[in-house]
Coordinates of C-alpha atoms and ligand atoms in Angstrom, one line a residue:
M156 CA 216.1 77.0 187.1
K157 CA 212.7 78.2 185.9
R158 CA 212.0 80.9 183.4
D159 CA 208.6 82.7 183.5
K160 CA 207.6 84.9 180.6
S161 CA 204.7 87.1 181.9
F162 CA 203.3 87.9 178.5
E163 CA 203.5 84.5 176.8
G164 CA 201.1 81.6 177.1
D165 CA 197.9 81.4 179.1
S166 CA 199.1 79.7 182.3
P167 CA 197.8 81.3 185.6
I168 CA 199.5 84.5 187.0
L169 CA 199.2 86.0 190.4
Y170 CA 199.3 89.8 190.0
I171 CA 200.9 91.8 192.8
I172 CA 199.5 95.3 192.5
A173 CA 200.8 98.5 194.2
T174 CA 198.1 100.9 195.5
P175 CA 198.3 104.6 196.3
I176 CA 200.1 105.7 199.5
G177 CA 197.7 108.6 199.9
N178 CA 196.8 110.4 196.7
R179 CA 194.4 108.2 194.6
E180 CA 195.4 110.0 191.4
E181 CA 198.6 108.0 191.5
V182 CA 196.9 104.9 190.1
S183 CA 198.0 104.1 186.6
L184 CA 196.1 103.1 183.4
R185 CA 197.6 99.7 183.9
F186 CA 196.2 99.4 187.4
F187 CA 192.7 100.0 185.9
S188 CA 193.0 97.5 183.0
I189 CA 194.4 94.7 185.2
V190 CA 191.9 95.2 188.0
K191 CA 189.0 95.2 185.5
E192 CA 190.3 91.8 184.3
M193 CA 190.3 90.2 187.7
D194 CA 187.8 87.7 189.1
Y195 CA 189.2 88.1 192.7
I196 CA 191.2 90.6 194.6
A197 CA 193.0 89.2 197.6
A198 CA 193.6 92.1 200.0
E199 CA 195.3 92.8 203.3
D200 CA 192.2 94.7 204.4
T201 CA 189.2 94.0 202.2
R202 CA 187.3 97.0 203.5
N203 CA 190.1 99.5 202.6
T204 CA 190.7 97.9 199.2
S205 CA 187.0 97.8 198.3
T206 CA 186.6 101.5 199.3
L207 CA 189.6 102.3 197.1
L208 CA 188.2 100.4 194.2
R209 CA 184.7 101.7 194.6
S210 CA 186.1 105.3 194.6
L211 CA 187.7 104.4 191.2
D212 CA 184.4 102.8 189.9
L213 CA 186.1 99.4 189.8
T214 CA 183.3 97.2 191.2
G215 CA 183.7 93.9 189.4
P216 CA 186.0 91.6 191.4
L217 CA 185.2 89.6 194.5
F218 CA 187.4 89.9 197.6
I219 CA 189.5 87.5 199.6
S220 CA 191.0 88.5 202.9
C221 CA 194.7 87.7 203.1
H222 CA 196.7 89.4 205.9
E223 CA 199.6 88.6 208.3
H224 CA 197.5 86.3 210.5
N225 CA 195.6 84.2 207.9
E226 CA 198.2 84.2 205.0
E227 CA 198.6 80.5 205.0
E228 CA 194.9 79.5 204.7
A229 CA 194.3 82.4 202.3
T230 CA 197.2 81.3 200.2
A231 CA 195.8 77.8 199.8
K232 CA 192.5 79.3 198.6
I233 CA 194.2 81.7 196.2
I234 CA 196.3 78.8 194.7
A235 CA 193.2 76.7 194.2
L236 CA 191.4 79.6 192.4
L237 CA 194.4 80.2 190.2
K238 CA 194.6 76.5 189.3
E239 CA 190.9 76.6 188.4
G240 CA 191.7 79.3 185.9
K241 CA 190.4 82.3 187.9
K242 CA 192.2 85.6 187.7
V243 CA 193.5 86.8 191.0
A244 CA 195.5 89.8 192.2
Y245 CA 196.9 90.8 195.6
M246 CA 196.9 94.3 197.1
S247 CA 198.0 95.6 200.5
D248 CA 196.7 98.7 202.2
A249 CA 199.2 101.2 200.7
G250 CA 202.1 101.0 198.3
Y251 CA 203.7 97.7 197.3
P252 CA 202.6 94.5 199.1
L253 CA 205.6 92.7 200.6
V254 CA 207.4 96.0 201.3
S255 CA 206.9 96.3 205.1
D256 CA 203.5 94.6 204.3
P257 CA 202.2 91.1 204.0
G258 CA 202.5 89.0 200.8
A259 CA 205.9 87.4 200.9
R260 CA 204.7 83.9 202.0
L261 CA 201.9 84.1 199.4
V262 CA 204.4 84.8 196.6
K263 CA 206.8 82.1 197.8
R264 CA 204.1 79.5 197.9
V265 CA 202.6 80.5 194.5
L266 CA 206.0 80.2 192.9
Q267 CA 206.6 76.8 194.5
E268 CA 203.3 75.7 192.9
G269 CA 204.8 76.6 189.5
I270 CA 202.4 79.6 189.1
K271 CA 203.7 82.8 187.6
V272 CA 203.9 86.1 189.5
S273 CA 203.8 89.5 187.9
V274 CA 204.1 92.9 189.6
I275 CA 202.0 95.9 188.5
N276 CA 204.1 99.0 189.4
G277 CA 202.7 101.9 191.4
P278 CA 203.5 104.1 194.4
S279 CA 205.7 103.3 197.3
A280 CA 206.7 105.6 200.2
F281 CA 210.5 105.0 200.3
L282 CA 211.5 106.1 196.8
P283 CA 209.9 109.6 196.9
A284 CA 211.3 110.1 200.4
L285 CA 214.8 109.2 199.1
L286 CA 214.6 111.3 196.0
G287 CA 213.2 114.4 197.9
S288 CA 215.7 114.0 200.8
G289 CA 218.6 115.5 198.9
L290 CA 220.8 112.7 200.1
P291 CA 222.9 110.5 197.8
T292 CA 220.8 108.1 195.7
D293 CA 223.5 106.1 194.0
H294 CA 223.5 103.4 196.8
F295 CA 220.7 103.1 199.3
Y296 CA 219.6 100.6 201.9
F297 CA 215.9 100.2 202.7
Y298 CA 215.5 98.8 206.2
G299 CA 211.8 99.3 206.8
F300 CA 210.8 99.4 210.4
L301 CA 213.4 99.3 213.2
S302 CA 212.4 97.3 216.3
P303 CA 210.1 99.1 218.7
K304 CA 212.3 97.8 221.6
D305 CA 215.1 100.2 222.6
R306 CA 217.8 97.6 223.0
E307 CA 217.1 95.7 219.9
R308 CA 216.7 99.0 217.9
K309 CA 220.2 100.1 219.1
R310 CA 221.6 96.7 218.1
E311 CA 220.1 97.1 214.6
L312 CA 221.5 100.6 214.2
E313 CA 225.0 99.5 215.4
A314 CA 224.9 96.9 212.7
L315 CA 223.8 99.5 210.1
K316 CA 226.3 102.2 211.3
P317 CA 229.3 101.2 209.0
L318 CA 227.2 101.1 205.8
R319 CA 228.1 103.9 203.4
S320 CA 224.7 103.7 201.6
T321 CA 221.9 106.2 202.4
L322 CA 219.6 104.5 205.0
I323 CA 215.8 104.5 204.7
F324 CA 213.4 103.6 207.5
Y325 CA 209.7 103.6 208.0
E326 CA 208.3 104.7 211.4
A327 CA 205.0 105.1 213.1
P328 CA 204.2 108.6 214.3
H329 CA 203.9 107.6 218.0
R330 CA 207.5 106.2 217.9
I331 CA 209.2 108.8 215.7
E332 CA 210.5 110.9 218.6
E333 CA 212.3 108.0 220.4
M334 CA 213.5 106.5 217.1
M335 CA 215.2 109.8 216.0
E336 CA 216.7 110.2 219.4
C337 CA 218.2 106.7 219.2
C338 CA 219.4 107.3 215.6
A339 CA 221.2 110.5 216.7
Q340 CA 222.8 108.6 219.7
V341 CA 224.0 105.6 217.7
L342 CA 224.8 107.0 214.2
G343 CA 226.1 110.5 215.3
D344 CA 225.0 113.8 213.9
R345 CA 224.4 112.8 210.2
E346 CA 222.3 114.7 207.7
A347 CA 218.8 113.3 207.5
C348 CA 215.3 114.0 206.2
I349 CA 211.8 113.2 207.5
A350 CA 209.4 112.8 204.6
R351 CA 205.9 113.2 205.9
E352 CA 202.4 112.6 204.4
L353 CA 203.8 112.0 200.9
S354 CA 201.5 112.7 198.1
K355 CA 198.9 114.1 200.6
L356 CA 197.7 117.6 201.4
H357 CA 200.2 118.0 204.2
E358 CA 203.2 116.6 202.4
E359 CA 206.4 117.9 204.0
Y360 CA 210.2 117.2 203.7
I361 CA 212.1 118.2 206.9
R362 CA 215.8 118.3 206.1
G363 CA 218.4 118.8 208.8
S364 CA 220.9 117.0 211.0
L365 CA 219.8 114.1 213.2
V366 CA 220.3 116.2 216.3
E367 CA 218.2 119.1 214.8
L368 CA 215.4 116.7 213.8
A369 CA 215.4 115.0 217.2
S370 CA 215.1 118.3 219.0
L371 CA 212.3 119.5 216.7
L372 CA 210.4 116.4 217.6
K373 CA 210.7 117.2 221.3
E374 CA 209.1 120.6 220.6
E375 CA 206.5 119.6 218.1
K376 CA 204.5 116.4 217.8
L377 CA 204.6 115.5 214.1
K378 CA 201.5 113.8 212.8
G379 CA 200.9 111.5 209.8
E380 CA 202.9 108.9 208.0
M381 CA 206.7 109.3 207.9
V382 CA 209.8 108.0 206.2
V383 CA 213.2 108.7 207.7
V384 CA 216.2 109.0 205.3
I385 CA 219.7 109.2 206.8
E386 CA 223.1 109.8 205.3
G387 CA 225.3 106.8 205.1
A388 CA 228.6 106.4 207.0
K389 CA 231.6 108.5 206.0
E390 CA 234.5 106.5 204.8
H391 CA 236.4 106.8 208.0
E392 CA 233.4 105.7 210.0
S393 CA 233.0 102.6 207.9
L394 CA 236.7 101.8 208.3
C395 CA 236.2 102.4 212.1
I396 CA 238.7 105.2 212.1
D397 CA 238.0 107.6 214.9
E398 CA 237.5 111.3 214.1
N399 CA 240.0 112.3 216.9
Q400 CA 242.7 110.2 215.2
I401 CA 242.2 112.2 212.0
L402 CA 242.2 115.5 213.9
S403 CA 245.4 114.7 215.7
L404 CA 247.2 113.8 212.5
L405 CA 245.8 116.9 210.9
E406 CA 247.1 119.0 213.7
E407 CA 250.6 117.7 213.1
E408 CA 250.4 118.3 209.3
L409 CA 249.0 121.8 209.8
K410 CA 252.2 122.8 211.6
L411 CA 254.0 122.1 208.3
G412 CA 251.6 123.5 205.8
S413 CA 248.1 124.8 204.8
P414 CA 244.8 122.8 205.2
G415 CA 244.6 121.5 201.7
P416 CA 247.9 119.7 201.5
A417 CA 247.5 118.7 205.2
A418 CA 244.2 117.0 204.4
K419 CA 245.7 115.3 201.4
K420 CA 248.6 113.9 203.4
V421 CA 246.4 112.6 206.2
A422 CA 244.0 111.1 203.6
E423 CA 246.8 109.2 201.9
E424 CA 248.1 108.0 205.3
L425 CA 244.8 106.6 206.4
G426 CA 243.5 105.5 202.9
L427 CA 240.6 108.0 203.0
K428 CA 239.2 110.5 200.6
K429 CA 240.8 114.0 200.8
S430 CA 237.4 115.7 200.7
D431 CA 236.2 113.7 203.7
V432 CA 239.3 114.6 205.7
Y433 CA 238.9 118.2 204.6
D434 CA 235.2 118.2 205.7
I435 CA 236.3 117.0 209.2
Y436 CA 238.8 119.8 209.3
L437 CA 236.1 122.4 208.4
K438 CA 233.6 121.0 210.9
H439 CA 236.2 121.1 213.7
K440 CA 237.2 124.7 212.7
N441 CA 233.5 125.8 212.7
E442 CA 232.9 124.2 216.1
Q443 CA 235.9 126.1 217.5
A444 CA 234.8 129.4 216.0
Ligands
SAM71 N1 203.9 98.9 201.4 C1 204.1 100.3 201.7 C2 205.2 100.9 200.7 O1 205.3 100.3 199.6 O2 205.7 102.0 200.9 C3 204.4 100.7 203.1 C4 203.5 100.1 204.1 S1 204.1 100.3 205.7 C5 203.0 99.3 206.6 C6 203.5 101.8 206.2 C7 204.7 102.8 206.4 O3 205.1 103.4 205.2 C8 204.3 104.0 207.3 O4 204.5 103.8 208.7 C9 205.3 105.1 206.8 O5 206.5 104.9 207.4 C10 205.3 104.8 205.3 N2 204.3 105.5 204.5 C11 203.2 105.0 204.0 N3 202.6 106.0 203.3 C12 203.3 107.1 203.5 C13 203.1 108.5 203.1 N4 202.1 108.9 202.4 N5 204.0 109.4 203.5 C14 205.1 109.0 204.2 N6 205.3 107.8 204.6 C15 204.4 106.8 204.3

């Protein structure tokens, strides 16, 4: 066990700093004060980060490139600088490093060397997408990018299908159409939201069912950066109870009484929530109308 107190002592600390996901006004006062203290900024893309810092009049620190392909060598350099007493921070191109971005190996190695790590909060794409989606926020599962390969993506979605938590994915604009099609196929017609260009001029939340969103994407090529938020599994789905099984039990109960008590009886029998069974009854009734 090792306990690191970020604000005690003067041993070296690697700062992990979140950067804006679009709107530069989202940088915090703490971002300014920490960056001003740094001797070096290690960055996923030094050009992008130096442009960001110049636009904020933060021109002091020197840059070290540290991306997916040179993380090992760059990490050794960063550790050496920290041990010399230099102040170093790491930033990726947008949002939090390590969240669908490089930095995980750097943090692991730095901690192995007994050096502290402290994170400077800031913007990230998945939280505003979740909060604006209108979907449940009490439990959520952030998955990041699904595989670009169809078979692998289906396998990943099959594994996620029984989860009751709201699901959150990142996706590139050139793959969003096939990704949403695949989600509708594997997960069924759940409620979902595409959160696009968050914090930027064309910010948009498109809320609808997976089938509606997949068909919109066939008609309109959506541009920009996107997060996809999808409703979690209903209780019966996570218990692998087929909707038809529920409907046939409901049919029997409806011969004996009204929908409310029928849903209650079926729910008790299958160990489900009455409201979920009632929702299935209403959906089926609307489909028949
Ligand atoms: N590290 C970042 C974070 O903390 O959110 C994410 C970087 S990841 C390489 C880039 C993906 O994040 C994009 O493909 C998109 O799915 C999502 N993203 C980033 N900026 C966004 C924005 N302004 N609006 C919507 N999605 C965004």
